[in-house]
JSON list of C-alpha atoms in Angstrom, two decimals:
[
{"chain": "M", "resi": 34, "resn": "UNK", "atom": "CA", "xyz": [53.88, 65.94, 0.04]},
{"chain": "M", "resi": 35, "resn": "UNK", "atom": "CA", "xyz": [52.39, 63.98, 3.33]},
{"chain": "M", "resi": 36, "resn": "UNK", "atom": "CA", "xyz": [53.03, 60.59, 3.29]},
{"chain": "M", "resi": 37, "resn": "UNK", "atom": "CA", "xyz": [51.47, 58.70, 5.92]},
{"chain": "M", "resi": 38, "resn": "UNK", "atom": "CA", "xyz": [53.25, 56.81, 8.89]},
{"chain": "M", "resi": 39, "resn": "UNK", "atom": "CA", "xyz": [50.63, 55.27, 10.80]},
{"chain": "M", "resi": 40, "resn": "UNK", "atom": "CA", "xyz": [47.33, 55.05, 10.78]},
{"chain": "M", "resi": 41, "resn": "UNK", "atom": "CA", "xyz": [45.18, 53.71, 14.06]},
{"chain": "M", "resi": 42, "resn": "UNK", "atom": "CA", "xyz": [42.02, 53.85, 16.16]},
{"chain": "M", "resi": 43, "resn": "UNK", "atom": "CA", "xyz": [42.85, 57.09, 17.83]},
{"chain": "M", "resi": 44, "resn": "UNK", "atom": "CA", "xyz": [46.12, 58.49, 16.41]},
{"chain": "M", "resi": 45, "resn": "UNK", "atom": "CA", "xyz": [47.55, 59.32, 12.55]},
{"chain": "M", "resi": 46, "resn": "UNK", "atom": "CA", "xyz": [51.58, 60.10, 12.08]},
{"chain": "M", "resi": 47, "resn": "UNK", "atom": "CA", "xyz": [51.84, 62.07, 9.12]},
{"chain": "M", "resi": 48, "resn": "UNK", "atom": "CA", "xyz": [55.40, 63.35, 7.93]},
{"chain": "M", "resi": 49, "resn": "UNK", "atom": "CA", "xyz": [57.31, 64.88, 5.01]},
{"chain": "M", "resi": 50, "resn": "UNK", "atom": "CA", "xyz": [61.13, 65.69, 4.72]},
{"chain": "M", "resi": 51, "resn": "UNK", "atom": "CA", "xyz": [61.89, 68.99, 4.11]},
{"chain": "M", "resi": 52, "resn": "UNK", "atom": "CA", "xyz": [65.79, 70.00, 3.92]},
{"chain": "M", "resi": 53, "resn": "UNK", "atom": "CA", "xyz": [66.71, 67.17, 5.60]},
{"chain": "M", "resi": 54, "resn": "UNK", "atom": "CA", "xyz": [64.33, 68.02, 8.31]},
{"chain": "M", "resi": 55, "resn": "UNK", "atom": "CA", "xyz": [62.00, 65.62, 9.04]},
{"chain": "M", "resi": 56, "resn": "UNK", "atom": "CA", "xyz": [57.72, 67.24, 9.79]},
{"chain": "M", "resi": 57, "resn": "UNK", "atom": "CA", "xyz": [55.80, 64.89, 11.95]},
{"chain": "M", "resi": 58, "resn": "UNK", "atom": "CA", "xyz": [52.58, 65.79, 12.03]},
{"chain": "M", "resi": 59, "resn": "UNK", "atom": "CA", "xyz": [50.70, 64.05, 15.11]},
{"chain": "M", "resi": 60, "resn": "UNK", "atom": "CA", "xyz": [46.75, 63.61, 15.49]},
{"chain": "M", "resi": 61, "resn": "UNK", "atom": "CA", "xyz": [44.81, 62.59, 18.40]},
{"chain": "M", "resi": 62, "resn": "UNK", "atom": "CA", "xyz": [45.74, 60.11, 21.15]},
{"chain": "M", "resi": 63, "resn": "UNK", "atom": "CA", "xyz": [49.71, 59.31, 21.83]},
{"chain": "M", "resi": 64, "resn": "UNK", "atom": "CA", "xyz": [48.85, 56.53, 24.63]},
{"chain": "M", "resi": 65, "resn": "UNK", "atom": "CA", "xyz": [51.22, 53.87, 25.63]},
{"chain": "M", "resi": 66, "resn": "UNK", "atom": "CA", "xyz": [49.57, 51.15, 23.40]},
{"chain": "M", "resi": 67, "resn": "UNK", "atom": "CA", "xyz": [50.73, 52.81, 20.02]},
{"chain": "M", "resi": 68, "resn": "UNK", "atom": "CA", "xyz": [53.82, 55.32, 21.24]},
{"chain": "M", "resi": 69, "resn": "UNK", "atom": "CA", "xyz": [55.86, 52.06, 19.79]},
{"chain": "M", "resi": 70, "resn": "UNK", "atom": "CA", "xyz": [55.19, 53.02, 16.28]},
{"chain": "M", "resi": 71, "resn": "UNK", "atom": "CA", "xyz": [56.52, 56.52, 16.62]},
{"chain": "M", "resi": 72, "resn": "UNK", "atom": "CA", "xyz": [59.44, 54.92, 18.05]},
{"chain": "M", "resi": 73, "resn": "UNK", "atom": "CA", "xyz": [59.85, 53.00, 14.61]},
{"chain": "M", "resi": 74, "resn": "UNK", "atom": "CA", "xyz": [59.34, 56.12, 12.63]},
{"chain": "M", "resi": 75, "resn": "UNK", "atom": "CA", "xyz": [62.60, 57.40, 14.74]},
{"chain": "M", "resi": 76, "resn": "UNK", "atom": "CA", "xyz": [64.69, 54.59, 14.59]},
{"chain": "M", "resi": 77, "resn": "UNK", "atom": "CA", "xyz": [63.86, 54.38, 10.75]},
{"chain": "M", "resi": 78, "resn": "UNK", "atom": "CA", "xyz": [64.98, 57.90, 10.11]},
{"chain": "M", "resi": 79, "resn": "UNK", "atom": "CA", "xyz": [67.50, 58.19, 12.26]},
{"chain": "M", "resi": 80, "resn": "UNK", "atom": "CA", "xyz": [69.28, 54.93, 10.37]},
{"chain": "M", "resi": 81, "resn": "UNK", "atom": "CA", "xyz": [68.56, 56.96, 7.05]},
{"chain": "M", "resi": 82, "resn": "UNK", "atom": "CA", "xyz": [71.04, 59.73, 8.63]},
{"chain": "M", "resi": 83, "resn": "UNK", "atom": "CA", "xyz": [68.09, 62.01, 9.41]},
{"chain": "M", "resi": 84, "resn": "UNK", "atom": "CA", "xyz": [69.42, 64.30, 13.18]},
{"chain": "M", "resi": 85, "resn": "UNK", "atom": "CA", "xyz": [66.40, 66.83, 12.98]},
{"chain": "M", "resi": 86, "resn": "UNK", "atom": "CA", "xyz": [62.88, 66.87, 13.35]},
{"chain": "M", "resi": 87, "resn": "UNK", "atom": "CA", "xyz": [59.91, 69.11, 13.98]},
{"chain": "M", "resi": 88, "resn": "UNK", "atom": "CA", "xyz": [57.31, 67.65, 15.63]},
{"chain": "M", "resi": 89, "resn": "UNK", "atom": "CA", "xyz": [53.98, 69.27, 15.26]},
{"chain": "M", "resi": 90, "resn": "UNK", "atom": "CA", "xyz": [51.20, 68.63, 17.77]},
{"chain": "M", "resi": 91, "resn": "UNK", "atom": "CA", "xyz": [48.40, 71.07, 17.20]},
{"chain": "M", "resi": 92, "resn": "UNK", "atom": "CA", "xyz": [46.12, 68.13, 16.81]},
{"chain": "M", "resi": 93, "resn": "UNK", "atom": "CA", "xyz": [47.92, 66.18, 19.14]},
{"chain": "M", "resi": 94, "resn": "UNK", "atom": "CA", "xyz": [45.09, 65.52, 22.42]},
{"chain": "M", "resi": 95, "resn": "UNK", "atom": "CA", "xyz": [46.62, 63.81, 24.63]},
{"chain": "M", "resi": 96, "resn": "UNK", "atom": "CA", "xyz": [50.48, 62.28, 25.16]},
{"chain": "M", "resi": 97, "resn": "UNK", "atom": "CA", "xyz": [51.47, 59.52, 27.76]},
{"chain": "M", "resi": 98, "resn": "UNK", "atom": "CA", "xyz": [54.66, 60.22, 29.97]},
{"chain": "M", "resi": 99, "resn": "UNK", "atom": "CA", "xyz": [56.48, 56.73, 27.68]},
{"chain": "M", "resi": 100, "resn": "UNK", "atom": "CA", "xyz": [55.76, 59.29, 24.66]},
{"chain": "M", "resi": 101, "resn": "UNK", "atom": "CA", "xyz": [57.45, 62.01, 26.76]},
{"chain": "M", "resi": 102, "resn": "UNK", "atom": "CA", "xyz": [59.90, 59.77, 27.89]},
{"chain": "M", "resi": 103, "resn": "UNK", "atom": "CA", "xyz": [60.84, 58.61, 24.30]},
{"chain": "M", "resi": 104, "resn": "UNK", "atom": "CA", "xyz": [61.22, 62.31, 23.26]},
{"chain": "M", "resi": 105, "resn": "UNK", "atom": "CA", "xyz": [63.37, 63.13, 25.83]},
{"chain": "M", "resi": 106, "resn": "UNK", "atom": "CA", "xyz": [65.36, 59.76, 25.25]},
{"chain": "M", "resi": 107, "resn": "UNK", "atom": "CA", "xyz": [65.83, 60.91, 21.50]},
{"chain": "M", "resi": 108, "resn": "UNK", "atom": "CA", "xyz": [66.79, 64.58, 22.32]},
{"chain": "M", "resi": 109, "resn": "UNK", "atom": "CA", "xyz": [69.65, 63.40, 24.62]},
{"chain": "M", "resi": 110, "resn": "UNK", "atom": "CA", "xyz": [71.31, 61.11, 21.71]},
{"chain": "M", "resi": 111, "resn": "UNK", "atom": "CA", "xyz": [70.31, 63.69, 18.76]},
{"chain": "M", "resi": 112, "resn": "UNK", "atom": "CA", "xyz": [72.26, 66.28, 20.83]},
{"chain": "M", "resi": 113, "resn": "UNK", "atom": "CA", "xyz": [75.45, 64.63, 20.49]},
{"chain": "M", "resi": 114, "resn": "UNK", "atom": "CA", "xyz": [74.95, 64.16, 16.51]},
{"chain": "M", "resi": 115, "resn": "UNK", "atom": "CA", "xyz": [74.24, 67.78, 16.29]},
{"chain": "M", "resi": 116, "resn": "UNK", "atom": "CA", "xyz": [70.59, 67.18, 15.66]},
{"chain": "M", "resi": 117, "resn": "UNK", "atom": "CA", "xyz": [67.20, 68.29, 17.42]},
{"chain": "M", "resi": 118, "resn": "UNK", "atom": "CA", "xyz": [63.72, 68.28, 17.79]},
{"chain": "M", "resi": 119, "resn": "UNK", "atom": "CA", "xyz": [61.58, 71.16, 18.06]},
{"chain": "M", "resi": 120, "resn": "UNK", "atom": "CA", "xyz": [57.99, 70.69, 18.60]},
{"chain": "M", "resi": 121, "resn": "UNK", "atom": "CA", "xyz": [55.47, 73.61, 17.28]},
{"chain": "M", "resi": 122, "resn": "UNK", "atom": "CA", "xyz": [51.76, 74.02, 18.12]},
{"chain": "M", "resi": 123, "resn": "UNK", "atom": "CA", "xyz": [51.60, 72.38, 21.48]},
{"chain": "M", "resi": 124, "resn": "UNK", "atom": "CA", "xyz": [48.51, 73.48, 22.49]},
{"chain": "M", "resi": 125, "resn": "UNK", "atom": "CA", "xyz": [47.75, 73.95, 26.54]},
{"chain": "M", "resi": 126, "resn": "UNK", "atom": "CA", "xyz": [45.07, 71.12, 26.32]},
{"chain": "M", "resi": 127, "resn": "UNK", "atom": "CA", "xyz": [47.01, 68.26, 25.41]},
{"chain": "M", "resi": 128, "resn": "UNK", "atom": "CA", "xyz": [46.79, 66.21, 28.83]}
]
């Protein structure tokens, strides 16, 4: 089941926890003013022992380069744990 994450103007951060794996389910705007709380949603997992992560963005509109930079951030350390992300559905819209 879905729980949600975060809830705000322009975005919603769905997830479930599937195998260990963590879904992420992101819709609408991932702008500098609210990246933060995916940040939390991270941290938070990644303290509960969680190392991989699907991140789907079919619904996903629009990503600022923090948001990018935070991914990339969190695929360098998840690497040496022996974890990942994989994002699925990135559309060629998403500016």
């Amino acid at each position: 089941m879905r729980r949600l994450y975060y809830k705000g103007e322009n975005l919603y951060i769905k997830g479930e926890k599937r195998d260990g794996i963590l879904i992420l389910y992101l819709e609408g705007v991932l702008d500098a003013h609210v990246y933060h709380h995916l940040e939390e949603i991270f941290e938070r997992a990644i303290k509960e022992g969680t190392t991989k992560f699907i991140i789907e963005c079919s619904k996903l509109q629009y990503i600022c380069s923090a948001a990018v930079g935070l991914f990339i951030g969190y695929i360098g350390g998840l690497k040496e744990k022996e974890g990942k992300i994989i994002f699925v559905g990135v559309s060629d819209n998403v500016e």
